[in-house]
Short mmCIF file of N, CA and C in Angstrom, two decimals:
data_model
loop_
_atom_site.label_atom_id
_atom_site.label_comp_id
_atom_site.label_asym_id
_atom_site.label_seq_id
_atom_site.Cartn_x
_atom_site.Cartn_y
_atom_site.Cartn_z
N MET A 1 0.78 -1.35 -0.01
CA MET A 1 -0.03 0.09 -0.10
C MET A 1 0.74 1.26 0.02
N ALA A 2 0.53 2.17 -0.69
CA ALA A 2 1.50 3.13 -1.06
C ALA A 2 1.06 4.32 0.32
N GLU A 3 2.17 5.01 0.50
CA GLU A 3 2.05 6.01 1.78
C GLU A 3 1.17 7.19 1.19
N THR A 4 0.78 7.86 2.11
CA THR A 4 -0.25 8.95 1.72
C THR A 4 0.07 10.22 2.75
N SER A 5 0.21 11.39 2.03
CA SER A 5 0.32 12.42 2.86
C SER A 5 -0.43 13.44 2.69
N PHE A 6 -0.76 14.49 3.59
CA PHE A 6 -1.81 15.23 3.79
C PHE A 6 -1.33 16.72 4.12
N VAL A 7 -1.81 17.62 3.38
CA VAL A 7 -1.64 18.96 3.69
C VAL A 7 -2.68 20.13 3.72
N ARG A 8 -3.06 20.37 4.67
CA ARG A 8 -4.29 21.35 4.96
C ARG A 8 -4.22 22.63 4.10
N LEU A 9 -5.23 23.11 3.44
CA LEU A 9 -5.22 24.24 2.81
C LEU A 9 -5.60 25.50 3.59
N PRO A 10 -4.80 26.52 3.27
CA PRO A 10 -5.45 27.87 4.13
C PRO A 10 -6.88 28.07 3.92
N PRO A 11 -7.64 28.47 4.87
CA PRO A 11 -8.93 28.87 4.78
C PRO A 11 -9.44 29.65 3.73
N GLU A 12 -8.49 30.51 3.23
CA GLU A 12 -8.76 31.47 2.19
C GLU A 12 -8.61 31.00 0.87
N VAL A 13 -8.22 30.03 0.68
CA VAL A 13 -7.84 29.27 -0.72
C VAL A 13 -9.20 28.81 -1.13
N ARG A 14 -9.51 29.22 -2.63
CA ARG A 14 -10.72 28.59 -3.15
C ARG A 14 -10.33 28.20 -4.63
N SER A 15 -11.05 27.26 -5.11
CA SER A 15 -10.80 26.81 -6.33
C SER A 15 -10.95 27.83 -7.51
N PRO A 16 -10.21 28.04 -8.60
CA PRO A 16 -9.01 27.24 -9.04
C PRO A 16 -7.72 27.61 -8.33
N PHE A 17 -7.02 26.96 -8.01
CA PHE A 17 -5.59 27.05 -7.33
C PHE A 17 -4.52 26.12 -7.88
N GLU A 18 -3.40 26.49 -8.08
CA GLU A 18 -2.17 25.50 -8.34
C GLU A 18 -1.45 25.10 -7.22
N VAL A 19 -0.98 23.77 -7.14
CA VAL A 19 -0.16 23.24 -6.26
C VAL A 19 1.36 23.05 -6.84
N TYR A 20 2.00 23.41 -5.91
CA TYR A 20 3.51 22.76 -6.33
C TYR A 20 4.12 22.02 -5.21
N VAL A 21 4.97 20.96 -5.49
CA VAL A 21 5.92 20.40 -4.40
C VAL A 21 7.30 20.47 -5.10
N ASN A 22 7.99 21.11 -3.84
CA ASN A 22 9.36 21.45 -4.48
C ASN A 22 9.60 22.34 -5.63
N GLY A 23 8.81 23.29 -5.92
CA GLY A 23 8.78 24.00 -7.11
C GLY A 23 8.22 23.18 -8.30
N VAL A 24 7.58 22.05 -8.41
CA VAL A 24 7.21 21.28 -9.54
C VAL A 24 5.76 21.40 -9.47
N HIS A 25 5.20 21.84 -10.55
CA HIS A 25 3.69 21.83 -10.69
C HIS A 25 2.84 20.46 -10.67
N GLN A 26 2.02 20.53 -9.68
CA GLN A 26 1.28 19.11 -9.70
C GLN A 26 -0.20 19.15 -10.19
N SER A 27 -0.64 17.98 -10.76
CA SER A 27 -1.91 18.20 -11.42
C SER A 27 -2.91 17.28 -10.57
N LEU A 28 -3.95 17.87 -10.43
CA LEU A 28 -5.21 17.58 -9.62
C LEU A 28 -5.68 16.18 -10.38
N GLY A 29 -5.92 15.32 -9.54
CA GLY A 29 -6.47 13.86 -10.24
C GLY A 29 -5.14 12.83 -10.28
N THR A 30 -4.11 13.49 -10.77
CA THR A 30 -2.80 12.70 -10.92
C THR A 30 -1.71 12.60 -9.76
N ASP A 31 -1.62 13.87 -9.31
CA ASP A 31 -0.53 13.82 -8.40
C ASP A 31 -1.17 14.20 -6.93
N TYR A 32 -2.54 14.61 -6.80
CA TYR A 32 -3.08 14.84 -5.57
C TYR A 32 -4.53 14.87 -5.76
N GLN A 33 -5.24 14.81 -4.65
CA GLN A 33 -6.77 14.96 -4.47
C GLN A 33 -7.18 16.09 -3.54
N VAL A 34 -8.23 16.50 -3.58
CA VAL A 34 -8.52 17.56 -2.68
C VAL A 34 -9.96 16.81 -2.07
N ARG A 35 -9.87 16.74 -0.48
CA ARG A 35 -11.11 16.23 0.29
C ARG A 35 -11.18 17.36 1.35
N ASP A 36 -12.36 18.00 1.59
CA ASP A 36 -12.68 18.64 2.77
C ASP A 36 -11.47 19.75 3.00
N GLY A 37 -10.84 20.33 2.06
CA GLY A 37 -9.85 21.31 2.27
C GLY A 37 -8.62 20.81 2.72
N ILE A 38 -8.28 19.63 2.16
CA ILE A 38 -7.00 19.06 2.81
C ILE A 38 -6.51 18.55 1.15
N LEU A 39 -5.32 18.66 0.94
CA LEU A 39 -4.45 18.12 -0.16
C LEU A 39 -4.22 16.49 0.16
N CYS A 40 -4.24 15.64 -0.70
CA CYS A 40 -3.98 14.21 -0.45
C CYS A 40 -3.07 13.79 -1.58
N PHE A 41 -1.85 13.47 -0.87
CA PHE A 41 -0.85 13.08 -1.99
C PHE A 41 -0.66 11.49 -1.83
N GLN A 42 -0.47 10.80 -2.88
CA GLN A 42 -0.28 9.32 -2.82
C GLN A 42 1.13 8.75 -2.78
N ARG A 43 1.72 9.79 -1.90
CA ARG A 43 3.21 9.40 -1.76
C ARG A 43 3.70 10.20 -0.42
N ARG A 44 4.88 9.68 0.04
CA ARG A 44 5.47 10.38 1.27
C ARG A 44 6.14 11.59 0.95
N LEU A 45 5.69 12.51 1.96
CA LEU A 45 6.05 13.85 1.90
C LEU A 45 6.59 14.33 3.16
N ALA A 46 7.81 14.74 3.26
CA ALA A 46 8.21 15.08 4.74
C ALA A 46 9.03 16.20 4.82
N LYS A 47 9.03 16.96 5.99
CA LYS A 47 9.63 17.95 6.37
C LYS A 47 10.89 17.70 7.40
N ASP A 48 12.12 18.28 6.99
CA ASP A 48 13.29 17.77 7.77
C ASP A 48 13.38 18.75 8.94
N THR A 49 13.76 18.28 10.18
CA THR A 49 13.96 18.92 11.17
C THR A 49 15.50 18.70 11.58
N ILE A 50 16.05 19.88 12.06
CA ILE A 50 17.43 19.82 12.23
C ILE A 50 17.56 19.66 13.78
N SER A 51 18.15 18.42 14.37
CA SER A 51 18.42 18.45 15.67
C SER A 51 19.67 19.15 16.00
N LYS A 52 19.93 19.45 17.30
CA LYS A 52 21.11 19.93 17.82
C LYS A 52 22.40 19.21 17.51
N LYS A 53 22.35 17.78 17.23
CA LYS A 53 23.38 17.23 16.93
C LYS A 53 23.75 17.38 15.55
N ARG A 54 22.60 17.34 14.64
CA ARG A 54 22.95 17.63 13.11
C ARG A 54 23.44 18.97 12.93
N TRP A 55 22.87 20.17 13.84
CA TRP A 55 23.25 21.32 13.65
C TRP A 55 24.85 21.37 13.94
N LEU A 56 25.15 20.72 15.16
CA LEU A 56 26.80 20.82 15.31
C LEU A 56 27.47 20.17 14.39
N ILE A 57 27.15 19.12 13.86
CA ILE A 57 27.82 18.57 12.80
C ILE A 57 28.17 19.42 11.63
N GLY A 58 26.97 20.03 11.34
CA GLY A 58 26.99 20.92 10.13
C GLY A 58 27.83 22.28 10.38
N ALA A 59 27.98 22.67 11.68
CA ALA A 59 28.87 23.84 11.94
C ALA A 59 30.38 23.43 11.47
N PHE A 60 30.62 22.42 11.44
CA PHE A 60 32.02 21.85 11.24
C PHE A 60 32.21 21.37 9.80
N GLY A 61 31.24 21.84 8.99
CA GLY A 61 31.41 21.59 7.62
C GLY A 61 30.88 20.26 6.86
N VAL A 62 30.38 19.38 8.02
CA VAL A 62 29.92 17.93 7.39
C VAL A 62 28.49 18.21 7.12
N GLY A 63 28.01 18.02 5.81
CA GLY A 63 26.63 17.95 5.45
C GLY A 63 25.86 16.85 5.65
N THR A 64 24.65 17.05 6.25
CA THR A 64 23.91 15.90 6.56
C THR A 64 22.49 16.22 5.64
N TYR A 65 21.93 15.33 4.81
CA TYR A 65 21.08 15.77 4.12
C TYR A 65 19.73 14.71 4.06
N ARG A 66 18.51 15.46 4.19
CA ARG A 66 17.29 14.39 4.43
C ARG A 66 16.25 14.97 3.74
N GLN A 67 15.17 14.14 3.42
CA GLN A 67 14.06 14.68 2.54
C GLN A 67 13.48 15.93 3.27
N ASN A 68 13.26 17.09 2.43
CA ASN A 68 12.70 17.98 3.09
C ASN A 68 11.78 18.94 1.79
N ASP A 69 10.65 18.28 1.75
CA ASP A 69 9.67 18.60 0.99
C ASP A 69 8.80 19.99 1.15
N SER A 70 8.69 20.98 0.11
CA SER A 70 8.10 22.15 0.37
C SER A 70 6.75 21.91 -0.59
N VAL A 71 5.58 22.30 0.13
CA VAL A 71 4.29 22.43 -0.54
C VAL A 71 3.74 23.65 -0.62
N ASP A 72 3.71 24.34 -1.79
CA ASP A 72 3.16 25.56 -2.08
C ASP A 72 1.85 25.77 -2.84
N VAL A 73 1.03 26.72 -2.56
CA VAL A 73 -0.29 26.81 -3.16
C VAL A 73 -0.38 28.20 -3.76
N ARG A 74 -0.61 28.35 -5.10
CA ARG A 74 -0.71 29.68 -5.65
C ARG A 74 -2.51 29.85 -5.71
N TYR A 75 -3.06 30.94 -5.57
CA TYR A 75 -4.24 31.07 -5.53
C TYR A 75 -4.63 32.50 -5.82
N GLU A 76 -6.04 32.89 -6.24
CA GLU A 76 -6.30 34.32 -6.46
C GLU A 76 -7.30 34.82 -5.45
N THR A 77 -7.25 36.06 -4.91
CA THR A 77 -8.59 36.51 -4.11
C THR A 77 -8.78 37.81 -4.77
N ASP A 78 -9.76 38.44 -4.08
CA ASP A 78 -10.19 39.73 -4.67
C ASP A 78 -9.17 40.86 -4.59
N ARG A 79 -8.05 40.67 -3.68
CA ARG A 79 -6.98 41.45 -3.56
C ARG A 79 -5.64 41.07 -4.66
N GLY A 80 -6.08 40.15 -5.33
CA GLY A 80 -4.96 39.56 -6.33
C GLY A 80 -4.35 38.25 -6.14
N VAL A 81 -3.29 37.91 -6.80
CA VAL A 81 -2.57 36.45 -6.54
C VAL A 81 -1.99 36.33 -5.42
N ARG A 82 -2.02 35.26 -4.68
CA ARG A 82 -1.47 35.00 -3.22
C ARG A 82 -0.55 33.62 -3.53
N LEU A 83 0.33 33.60 -2.73
CA LEU A 83 1.31 32.26 -2.86
C LEU A 83 1.26 31.80 -1.20
N ALA A 84 0.88 30.66 -0.76
CA ALA A 84 0.95 30.16 0.50
C ALA A 84 2.31 29.11 0.39
N GLU A 85 3.20 29.51 1.06
CA GLU A 85 4.57 28.78 0.82
C GLU A 85 4.91 27.80 2.04
N GLY A 86 5.42 26.74 1.79
CA GLY A 86 5.88 25.98 2.81
C GLY A 86 4.73 25.51 3.82
N LEU A 87 3.64 25.12 3.22
CA LEU A 87 2.39 24.60 3.98
C LEU A 87 3.11 23.29 4.88
N PRO A 88 2.45 23.28 6.06
CA PRO A 88 2.89 22.06 6.95
C PRO A 88 2.24 20.80 6.53
N ILE A 89 3.03 19.72 6.55
CA ILE A 89 2.86 18.52 6.17
C ILE A 89 2.15 17.86 7.29
N MET A 90 1.09 17.26 7.40
CA MET A 90 0.39 17.03 8.59
C MET A 90 1.00 15.65 9.13
N ASP A 91 1.21 15.38 10.27
CA ASP A 91 1.68 14.18 10.89
C ASP A 91 0.89 13.04 10.39
N PRO A 92 1.70 11.62 9.95
CA PRO A 92 0.86 10.73 9.55
C PRO A 92 -0.08 10.09 10.46
N ASP A 93 0.19 10.37 11.75
CA ASP A 93 -0.75 9.62 12.49
C ASP A 93 -1.83 10.59 12.74
N ALA A 94 -1.90 11.69 12.46
CA ALA A 94 -3.12 12.60 12.54
C ALA A 94 -3.98 12.52 11.28
N ARG A 95 -4.20 11.38 10.52
CA ARG A 95 -4.79 11.57 9.44
C ARG A 95 -6.28 11.92 9.44
N PRO A 96 -6.66 12.60 8.46
CA PRO A 96 -7.95 13.14 8.57
C PRO A 96 -9.16 11.80 8.40
N ALA A 97 -10.31 12.01 8.94
CA ALA A 97 -11.31 11.01 8.85
C ALA A 97 -11.89 11.02 7.46
#
């Protein structure tokens, strides 16, 4: 079974809107679905967090790289075009009903 990731849309976002993962345009129905204001991706998305240990190692010039996905949504309001950047990826244990 494929892993699923969820990202909640900001409340002001209305259709039509565009979704980008790591700067790459995503297609509705192919790359994601929308259910009750939540983007549903049929793949694992993850945000990297840097621990104190990894920060210290990096301070000495040793790189540590992990998956660090960014989900952005471009949408229009009556005030013009808006961009919601780096939307939080929901904890996999907090899946919507």
